[in-house]
Amino acid sequence: MQYSNFHEAYIETLYDTYHNPQFFNAPRGNHSREKLNYNLSIKNPVERVCYLPSRKTNIVFNFAEVLWYLSGDNSLDFISYYNKKMPEYSMNGKTLTGTAYGPKIFEFGNAKINQWKQIKDLLTHEDPDSKRVFIQIFDATELMVPNNIDISCTLGLQFFVRENKLYMASYMRANDAFRGIISDLFSFTFIQELMARDLNLELGEYFHNVGSIHIYQPDDEWTEKVLQEAKSDPRNMKPKFKFPKMPSINNWPSIETVLEYEALLRKDQIKMSSLDIKKLDLPEYWKQVLLLFSLYQYIAYKRPIDTSLYENLLPVYQHFVINKWPSKFTTIVK
């Protein structure tokens, strides 16, 4: 199925998986509905979010997760700050293996291969039309660890340069149609957009390929609520905002700066006002990400919100933070 944006793709995929499953099964005792060999594509990968209020998309976690990947880090401290359930997937309480895609991308295997640099060099200098441009994520050695609870859901990402556009296909062994697909599509299309900027190319289509797409039974009630909201008004089937585009520059210096401040905010070693962020030598796109991280610091440490942070967010991000944490904004939005 081809969609204009992820908002539409999410609703249709959720509906299809929930109402038209091929199988009802219980892998590792977890009851689910399942479809096999599921494929979809998105014409505009920049539109990588679901706007439905009932789904409560966590835009802060979405940015945090993909930047965690891009940092090459596998520490639990980083990502569990944004998602308190992440420790459930750690074997040692300190790191993540399968879930942490960053080390796979930038230091794969015993040879510590930087796959990002490798495919950039291939596309830039050797063979722009190549069909071999693949970032491997899943590692067969993950299956050799007894009782491993953290095995990569993603097999890999493949890039294609065609007619001055960068297309990308993801391949997943399994994907949760209610939860996982929200963050996975955000991260994968973000990576596609970043690579397109690195290569000075336009953004082409995104293709999502899944061996097993499923919805777990505990999410049935919430799934029905989301689908009912989508069905209740035709306007709910369309995106409510326009998602920002990444700057057409080398974004890596900005990413490094954002990651430096993210660590200080997460560890509560600094506080940043909207004015502090405004003064930074960063494109507005990345200043907005820092505004989100700064705002989340107040939420994570249970402090009254700094209203200037919220007021300087783009309306699309205001929509998400109010919807995700409404009780935190009762004094800001009446």
Short mmCIF file of C-alpha atoms in Angstrom, two decimals:
data_model
loop_
_atom_site.label_atom_id
_atom_site.label_comp_id
_atom_site.label_asym_id
_atom_site.label_seq_id
_atom_site.Cartn_x
_atom_site.Cartn_y
_atom_site.Cartn_z
CA MET A 1 0.00 0.00 0.00
CA GLN A 2 1.22 3.49 -0.87
CA TYR A 3 0.44 6.47 1.38
CA SER A 4 1.19 10.18 1.23
CA ASN A 5 2.31 10.31 4.87
CA PHE A 6 2.72 8.20 7.99
CA HIS A 7 -0.44 9.54 9.66
CA GLU A 8 -2.59 7.87 7.01
CA ALA A 9 -0.36 4.79 6.87
CA TYR A 10 -0.58 4.28 10.61
CA ILE A 11 -4.38 4.39 10.75
CA GLU A 12 -4.82 2.03 7.80
CA THR A 13 -2.15 -0.41 9.01
CA LEU A 14 -3.62 -0.44 12.50
CA TYR A 15 -7.11 -1.08 11.11
CA ASP A 16 -5.93 -3.86 8.78
CA THR A 17 -3.87 -5.66 11.41
CA TYR A 18 -6.60 -5.42 14.05
CA HIS A 19 -9.65 -6.29 11.91
CA ASN A 20 -8.09 -8.58 9.28
CA PRO A 21 -5.43 -10.67 11.03
CA GLN A 22 -4.19 -13.84 9.39
CA PHE A 23 -3.35 -15.46 12.71
CA PHE A 24 -4.08 -15.32 16.42
CA ASN A 25 -1.05 -16.62 18.30
CA ALA A 26 0.98 -16.19 21.49
CA PRO A 27 4.76 -16.04 20.95
CA ARG A 28 6.49 -16.37 24.34
CA GLY A 29 2.99 -16.38 25.88
CA ASN A 30 2.05 -12.91 24.52
CA HIS A 31 -1.33 -13.16 22.77
CA SER A 32 -1.53 -11.20 19.52
CA ARG A 33 -3.18 -10.68 16.14
CA GLU A 34 -0.76 -11.04 13.25
CA LYS A 35 -0.29 -10.55 9.52
CA LEU A 36 2.73 -11.89 7.63
CA ASN A 37 4.83 -10.23 4.93
CA TYR A 38 3.39 -6.73 5.35
CA ASN A 39 4.55 -3.88 3.11
CA LEU A 40 3.75 -0.18 2.80
CA SER A 41 5.37 2.90 1.32
CA ILE A 42 5.28 6.61 2.14
CA LYS A 43 5.67 9.26 -0.57
CA ASN A 44 6.76 12.02 1.81
CA PRO A 45 8.94 10.51 4.56
CA VAL A 46 9.28 13.88 6.32
CA GLU A 47 5.67 13.43 7.44
CA ARG A 48 6.68 10.78 9.95
CA VAL A 49 4.20 11.24 12.81
CA CYS A 50 0.65 10.32 13.82
CA TYR A 51 -1.38 13.33 14.98
CA LEU A 52 -4.41 11.57 16.48
CA PRO A 53 -4.84 12.87 20.06
CA SER A 54 -5.96 9.46 21.36
CA ARG A 55 -2.66 7.87 20.27
CA LYS A 56 -0.62 10.34 22.39
CA THR A 57 2.53 10.32 20.29
CA ASN A 58 5.60 11.07 22.41
CA ILE A 59 7.55 13.44 20.16
CA VAL A 60 10.31 13.90 22.74
CA PHE A 61 11.03 10.17 22.86
CA ASN A 62 10.93 10.00 19.06
CA PHE A 63 13.73 12.56 18.74
CA ALA A 64 15.62 11.10 21.70
CA GLU A 65 15.58 7.58 20.27
CA VAL A 66 16.90 8.47 16.83
CA LEU A 67 19.57 10.75 18.32
CA TRP A 68 20.52 7.90 20.65
CA TYR A 69 21.06 5.79 17.54
CA LEU A 70 23.07 8.53 15.85
CA SER A 71 25.23 8.98 18.93
CA GLY A 72 26.40 5.37 18.60
CA ASP A 73 25.57 4.86 22.29
CA ASN A 74 24.05 1.73 23.81
CA SER A 75 23.71 2.92 27.41
CA LEU A 76 20.46 2.36 29.24
CA ASP A 77 20.86 5.64 31.14
CA PHE A 78 20.36 7.67 27.96
CA ILE A 79 17.19 6.13 26.59
CA SER A 80 15.52 5.04 29.85
CA TYR A 81 15.35 8.70 30.90
CA TYR A 82 12.83 9.15 28.07
CA ASN A 83 11.09 5.77 28.44
CA LYS A 84 10.92 4.21 31.90
CA LYS A 85 10.11 0.77 30.43
CA MET A 86 13.42 0.39 28.59
CA PRO A 87 15.20 -1.32 31.54
CA GLU A 88 12.84 -4.28 31.03
CA TYR A 89 14.80 -5.09 27.85
CA SER A 90 18.30 -4.89 29.33
CA MET A 91 20.13 -8.09 30.21
CA ASN A 92 22.62 -6.40 32.56
CA GLY A 93 20.78 -3.26 33.73
CA LYS A 94 23.38 -1.02 32.07
CA THR A 95 23.21 -1.43 28.31
CA LEU A 96 20.94 -2.53 25.47
CA THR A 97 22.13 -4.73 22.66
CA GLY A 98 19.44 -5.50 20.10
CA THR A 99 17.46 -2.31 20.75
CA ALA A 100 20.53 -0.08 20.50
CA TYR A 101 20.98 0.34 16.74
CA GLY A 102 23.73 2.98 17.02
CA PRO A 103 26.66 0.61 17.61
CA LYS A 104 25.37 -1.56 14.75
CA ILE A 105 25.39 1.44 12.40
CA PHE A 106 28.74 2.94 13.35
CA GLU A 107 30.77 0.03 14.81
CA PHE A 108 29.33 -3.16 13.39
CA GLY A 109 30.80 -6.51 14.43
CA ASN A 110 34.32 -7.39 15.51
CA ALA A 111 35.74 -5.25 12.72
CA LYS A 112 33.93 -2.15 14.09
CA ILE A 113 32.70 -1.20 10.62
CA ASN A 114 31.30 2.31 10.25
CA GLN A 115 28.45 1.38 7.93
CA TRP A 116 27.28 4.98 7.59
CA LYS A 117 30.65 6.11 6.19
CA GLN A 118 30.94 2.98 4.09
CA ILE A 119 27.69 3.51 2.22
CA LYS A 120 28.30 7.26 1.84
CA ASP A 121 31.64 6.51 0.19
CA LEU A 122 30.04 3.87 -2.02
CA LEU A 123 27.27 6.19 -3.20
CA THR A 124 29.49 9.24 -3.55
CA HIS A 125 32.66 7.85 -5.13
CA GLU A 126 32.16 4.30 -6.36
CA ASP A 127 28.70 3.39 -7.63
CA PRO A 128 25.76 5.80 -7.19
CA ASP A 129 23.43 3.28 -8.84
CA SER A 130 24.46 0.48 -6.47
CA LYS A 131 22.05 -2.13 -5.12
CA ARG A 132 24.55 -3.07 -2.38
CA VAL A 133 24.03 -0.06 -0.13
CA PHE A 134 22.79 -1.78 3.01
CA ILE A 135 23.16 -1.06 6.74
CA GLN A 136 22.91 -4.35 8.65
CA ILE A 137 21.25 -4.20 12.07
CA PHE A 138 20.28 -7.75 13.06
CA ASP A 139 23.25 -9.91 14.01
CA ALA A 140 22.86 -13.71 14.11
CA THR A 141 24.99 -13.85 17.26
CA GLU A 142 22.07 -12.24 19.14
CA LEU A 143 20.25 -15.58 18.92
CA MET A 144 23.17 -17.36 20.57
CA VAL A 145 22.72 -15.54 23.89
CA PRO A 146 20.62 -17.77 26.21
CA ASN A 147 17.24 -16.24 27.10
CA ASN A 148 18.09 -13.03 25.25
CA ILE A 149 15.24 -10.56 25.79
CA ASP A 150 16.74 -7.87 23.53
CA ILE A 151 16.99 -9.07 19.93
CA SER A 152 16.93 -6.55 17.09
CA CYS A 153 13.52 -6.26 15.44
CA THR A 154 15.15 -4.59 12.44
CA LEU A 155 17.16 -6.60 9.94
CA GLY A 156 18.56 -3.63 8.07
CA LEU A 157 18.13 -0.51 5.97
CA GLN A 158 18.77 -0.32 2.22
CA PHE A 159 19.40 2.90 0.30
CA PHE A 160 18.90 3.61 -3.40
CA VAL A 161 19.92 6.71 -5.35
CA ARG A 162 17.60 7.07 -8.31
CA GLU A 163 17.12 10.22 -10.43
CA ASN A 164 18.80 12.44 -7.83
CA LYS A 165 16.57 11.19 -5.00
CA LEU A 166 17.41 8.98 -2.05
CA TYR A 167 14.96 6.13 -1.54
CA MET A 168 15.15 3.83 1.47
CA ALA A 169 13.71 0.45 2.39
CA SER A 170 13.62 -0.98 5.89
CA TYR A 171 13.37 -4.70 6.56
CA MET A 172 12.03 -5.91 9.91
CA ARG A 173 11.58 -9.42 11.20
CA ALA A 174 8.71 -8.14 13.39
CA ASN A 175 6.91 -4.86 14.09
CA ASP A 176 4.20 -3.87 16.58
CA ALA A 177 1.48 -2.12 14.54
CA PHE A 178 0.25 -0.15 17.55
CA ARG A 179 3.40 0.81 19.46
CA GLY A 180 6.67 0.00 17.71
CA ILE A 181 5.79 1.30 14.27
CA ILE A 182 5.33 4.82 15.68
CA SER A 183 8.94 5.16 16.81
CA ASP A 184 10.48 2.91 14.15
CA LEU A 185 9.04 4.87 11.22
CA PHE A 186 10.10 8.13 12.84
CA SER A 187 13.68 6.93 13.31
CA PHE A 188 14.05 5.25 9.93
CA THR A 189 12.68 8.15 7.90
CA PHE A 190 14.78 10.56 9.99
CA ILE A 191 17.87 8.50 9.09
CA GLN A 192 16.80 8.56 5.45
CA GLU A 193 16.41 12.34 5.51
CA LEU A 194 19.76 12.82 7.25
CA MET A 195 21.54 10.61 4.70
CA ALA A 196 19.86 12.55 1.87
CA ARG A 197 21.23 15.78 3.37
CA ASP A 198 24.69 14.19 3.67
CA LEU A 199 24.58 13.24 -0.01
CA ASN A 200 22.97 16.52 -1.14
CA LEU A 201 20.02 14.67 -2.64
CA GLU A 202 16.28 15.12 -2.69
CA LEU A 203 14.21 12.78 -0.53
CA GLY A 204 12.56 9.88 -2.31
CA GLU A 205 9.97 7.36 -1.17
CA TYR A 206 10.27 5.24 1.99
CA PHE A 207 9.41 1.51 1.92
CA HIS A 208 8.51 -0.46 5.06
CA ASN A 209 8.77 -4.26 4.89
CA VAL A 210 7.80 -6.46 7.84
CA GLY A 211 7.90 -10.24 8.25
CA SER A 212 5.35 -10.23 11.10
CA ILE A 213 3.23 -7.20 11.91
CA HIS A 214 1.09 -7.61 15.02
CA ILE A 215 -0.94 -6.07 17.84
CA TYR A 216 -0.64 -7.48 21.33
CA GLN A 217 -3.84 -8.23 23.24
CA PRO A 218 -3.27 -5.70 26.09
CA ASP A 219 -3.45 -2.92 23.47
CA ASP A 220 -6.80 -4.03 21.98
CA GLU A 221 -8.90 -1.51 23.92
CA TRP A 222 -6.57 1.39 23.14
CA THR A 223 -6.43 0.34 19.49
CA GLU A 224 -10.22 0.42 19.27
CA LYS A 225 -10.24 3.91 20.79
CA VAL A 226 -7.73 5.21 18.25
CA LEU A 227 -9.60 3.65 15.32
CA GLN A 228 -12.89 5.06 16.57
CA GLU A 229 -11.40 8.54 16.71
CA ALA A 230 -10.08 8.19 13.16
CA LYS A 231 -13.48 7.00 11.95
CA SER A 232 -15.51 9.65 13.77
CA ASP A 233 -14.48 12.53 11.51
CA PRO A 234 -12.98 12.41 7.97
CA ARG A 235 -10.68 15.29 8.95
CA ASN A 236 -8.97 12.98 11.44
CA MET A 237 -7.59 10.94 8.54
CA LYS A 238 -5.40 13.85 7.40
CA PRO A 239 -2.35 15.39 9.14
CA LYS A 240 -3.21 18.42 11.25
CA PHE A 241 0.16 20.13 10.77
CA LYS A 242 3.15 20.22 8.46
CA PHE A 243 6.17 18.49 9.99
CA PRO A 244 9.47 20.46 9.78
CA LYS A 245 12.12 19.57 7.21
CA MET A 246 15.73 19.04 8.18
CA PRO A 247 18.09 21.83 6.99
CA SER A 248 19.84 21.24 3.65
CA ILE A 249 23.28 21.41 5.23
CA ASN A 250 25.80 19.17 6.96
CA ASN A 251 23.71 18.46 10.07
CA TRP A 252 26.33 16.51 12.02
CA PRO A 253 27.85 19.52 13.85
CA SER A 254 24.33 20.46 14.99
CA ILE A 255 23.64 16.88 16.10
CA GLU A 256 26.85 16.85 18.14
CA THR A 257 25.89 20.13 19.82
CA VAL A 258 22.37 18.93 20.59
CA LEU A 259 23.74 15.70 22.06
CA GLU A 260 26.15 17.63 24.31
CA TYR A 261 23.32 19.73 25.74
CA GLU A 262 20.97 16.75 25.90
CA ALA A 263 23.37 14.93 28.24
CA LEU A 264 23.67 17.96 30.52
CA LEU A 265 19.90 18.43 30.64
CA ARG A 266 19.24 14.74 31.23
CA LYS A 267 21.72 14.65 34.12
CA ASP A 268 20.20 17.88 35.48
CA GLN A 269 23.57 19.62 35.34
CA ILE A 270 22.21 22.68 33.54
CA LYS A 271 18.90 24.39 32.84
CA MET A 272 18.26 26.17 29.57
CA SER A 273 15.77 28.95 28.99
CA SER A 274 14.32 29.72 25.60
CA LEU A 275 16.67 32.72 25.44
CA ASP A 276 19.68 30.49 26.13
CA ILE A 277 18.67 28.24 23.24
CA LYS A 278 17.91 31.17 20.94
CA LYS A 279 21.50 32.45 21.38
CA LEU A 280 23.05 29.16 20.24
CA ASP A 281 24.67 28.95 16.81
CA LEU A 282 22.21 26.33 15.60
CA PRO A 283 19.63 26.18 12.81
CA GLU A 284 16.07 26.70 14.03
CA TYR A 285 15.26 23.04 13.33
CA TRP A 286 17.76 21.92 15.96
CA LYS A 287 16.88 24.69 18.39
CA GLN A 288 13.37 23.27 18.40
CA VAL A 289 14.72 19.84 19.38
CA LEU A 290 16.61 21.43 22.28
CA LEU A 291 13.45 23.26 23.34
CA LEU A 292 11.72 19.88 23.52
CA PHE A 293 14.52 18.34 25.57
CA SER A 294 14.61 21.35 27.88
CA LEU A 295 10.86 21.21 28.37
CA TYR A 296 11.05 17.49 29.10
CA GLN A 297 13.62 18.15 31.83
CA TYR A 298 10.88 19.95 33.78
CA ILE A 299 8.52 17.01 33.23
CA ALA A 300 11.09 14.34 34.15
CA TYR A 301 12.18 16.14 37.32
CA LYS A 302 8.59 17.09 38.22
CA ARG A 303 9.01 20.85 38.25
CA PRO A 304 6.58 23.57 37.15
CA ILE A 305 6.92 24.12 33.39
CA ASP A 306 8.94 27.06 32.09
CA THR A 307 6.25 28.60 29.89
CA SER A 308 8.76 30.37 27.63
CA LEU A 309 9.99 26.99 26.40
CA TYR A 310 6.49 25.97 25.41
CA GLU A 311 5.69 29.34 23.85
CA ASN A 312 8.72 29.17 21.57
CA LEU A 313 7.88 25.73 20.24
CA LEU A 314 6.40 25.39 16.77
CA PRO A 315 2.62 24.71 16.87
CA VAL A 316 3.19 21.12 15.72
CA TYR A 317 5.36 20.42 18.76
CA GLN A 318 3.01 22.30 21.08
CA HIS A 319 0.28 19.96 19.87
CA PHE A 320 2.27 16.89 20.85
CA VAL A 321 3.53 17.97 24.27
CA ILE A 322 0.13 19.24 25.44
CA ASN A 323 -1.54 16.08 24.22
CA LYS A 324 1.04 13.79 25.83
CA TRP A 325 1.28 15.60 29.20
CA PRO A 326 -1.95 17.61 29.57
CA SER A 327 -1.75 17.88 33.38
CA LYS A 328 1.59 19.67 33.08
CA PHE A 329 0.12 22.45 31.00
CA THR A 330 -3.08 23.32 32.84
CA THR A 331 -1.76 26.78 33.77
CA ILE A 332 -0.60 27.46 30.20
CA VAL A 333 -3.57 26.34 28.12
CA LYS A 334 -7.06 26.89 29.46
#
